[in-house]
C-alpha angles and dihedrals in degrees: 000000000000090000078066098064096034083061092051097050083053100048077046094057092049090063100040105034116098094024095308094313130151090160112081124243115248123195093187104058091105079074095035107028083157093076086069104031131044092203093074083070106122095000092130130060099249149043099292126200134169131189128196152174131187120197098198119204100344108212089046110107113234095011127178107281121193140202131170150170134184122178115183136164143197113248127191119244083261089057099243114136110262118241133235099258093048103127105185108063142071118002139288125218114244106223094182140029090258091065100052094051080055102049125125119187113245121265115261107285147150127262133206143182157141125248122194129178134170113186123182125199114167106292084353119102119165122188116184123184122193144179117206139207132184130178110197118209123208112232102186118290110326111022133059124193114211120187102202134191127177135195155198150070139335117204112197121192133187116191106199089180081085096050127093111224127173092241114049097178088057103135091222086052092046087059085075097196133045117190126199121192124201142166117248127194125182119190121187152168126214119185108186136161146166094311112001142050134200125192162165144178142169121217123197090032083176116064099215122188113238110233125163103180140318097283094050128077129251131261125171127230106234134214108257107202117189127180119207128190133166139179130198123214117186119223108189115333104295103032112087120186110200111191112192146163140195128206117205121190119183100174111250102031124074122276107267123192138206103212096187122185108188121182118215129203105191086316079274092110124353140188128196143160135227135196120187117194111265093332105078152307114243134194114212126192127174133169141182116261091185138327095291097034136059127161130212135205134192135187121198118198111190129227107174117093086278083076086091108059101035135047105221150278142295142200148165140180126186111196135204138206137188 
């Protein structure tokens, strides 16, 4: 059946395309890591929730589209939900260079949190649900050490209403949609201090086969690592320069790297630049609407052969904090 192998180029396509990616790309995790690493979970001294939406590629019909929400809090070693006024866990930002003079890691304490993404890409639509847990080690005064691991579900449908075949009255087409349900488990660490963090994470821990019903080929879902380190550097006492870079590694596709520079005034409004191996540059600006919101933006501009037929893409975060 020629529906057969039209099903396995395009489960092959799931696993090859973007550099081998099924994860989708992000320009705005240096506001949300945790949208990579579990072992973010509980790393600020308060509830934390971030909200976001990325617009890939706009021009392209049927473009990766991409929504997301994490929610994580700090926890005291006896499990209750820390309060507002508790002084000794999970990290607080340093906005100037006084603060971070002043800075002292967290005690040792438990993190949780929620993690949900939709992602659609043409016939493609991924749903992936997690739970997430951190404990954060202190490591002296000015450095904490937290070991992550999320996990939950991935629902993958393939809508074949959407696909030409030769053959439309073909009884596997009629079916219209195929669902395929898998584990996924994320681990993570996460070493961070007064101004610099260092850290690592695998998603998709479980490589799970593709299947969406008898009459379909197969695909395989496919471990993503990433790498992520930054460095602060203080100009004056309220500009802060934050080089960074991120490794990504999707076996078999090369290695590709984010190497970020944002610029802080007082974290009250920031600007940075990204550049992703052949893939695209980015510009990246954020600011702080009050004390518990701040809002992000991106803008991609792509690079790869795909330059020619899109116009770029968009995204934007808004973060709370309580």
């Amino acid at each position: 059946m020629k529906l057969k192998f039209y099903i396995s180029i395009l489960l092959s396509a799931i696993t090859c395309i973007c550099f081998a990616q099924q994860r989708p790309h992000y320009s705005q995790y240096l506001q949300n890591m945790d949208i990579i690493n579990p072992a973010v979970t509980g790393m600020f001294k308060a509830v934390t929730v971030k909200a976001g939406f990325r617009n890939q590629w706009v021009g392209i019909a049927d473009a990766p589209k991409t929504s997301y929400f994490t929610v994580h809090t700090p926890l005291n070693l006896d499990g209750s939900i820390l309060t507002a006024g508790s002084a000794n866990y999970g990290v607080l930002e340093p906005y100037t260079r006084s603060d971070k003079d002043s800075y002292e890691s967290s005690e040792s304490h438990h993190g949780i949190g929620f993690t949900a993404l939709n992602d659609k890409s043409g016939p493609i639509n991924r749903t992936t649900l997690n739970l997430t847990y951190a404990y954060h080690i202190m490591l002296g005064d000015i450095a904490n050490l937290s070991i992550g691991a999320g996990g939950g579900v991935s629902r993958i449908g393939l809508n074949t209403s959407v696909l030409n075949f030769e053959d439309p009255n073909d009884p596997v087409v009629a079916q219209g949609q195929e669902i395929n349900w898998s584990p996924d488990v994320n681990v993570g660490f996460y070493l961070y201090g007064n101004q610099f963090y260092f850290g690592g994470s695998i998603q998709q821990v479980v490589k799970e086969k593709l299947t969406f019903g008898d009459n379909f080929g197969q695909g395989s879902e496919i471990p993503h690592f990433f790498l992520t380190a930054g460095y602060t550097v203080w100009l004056g006492e309220d500009i802060a320069i934050t080089p960074s870079v991120m490794l990504k590694y999707v076996n078999p596709a090369p290695k590709a790297f984010d190497f970020n520079l944002k610029a802080a005034f007082r974290n009250n409004f920031w600007l940075g630049g990204s550049y992703r191996t052949k893939d695209a540059y980015a510009i990246l600006a954020g600011f702080t609407i009050s004390k518990t919101m701040d809002a992000g933006y991106s803008f991609d501009k792509t690079i790869s052969p795909l330059k020619n037929i899109n116009s770029g893409t968009h995204e934007f975060v808004l973060g709370f904090k309580f």
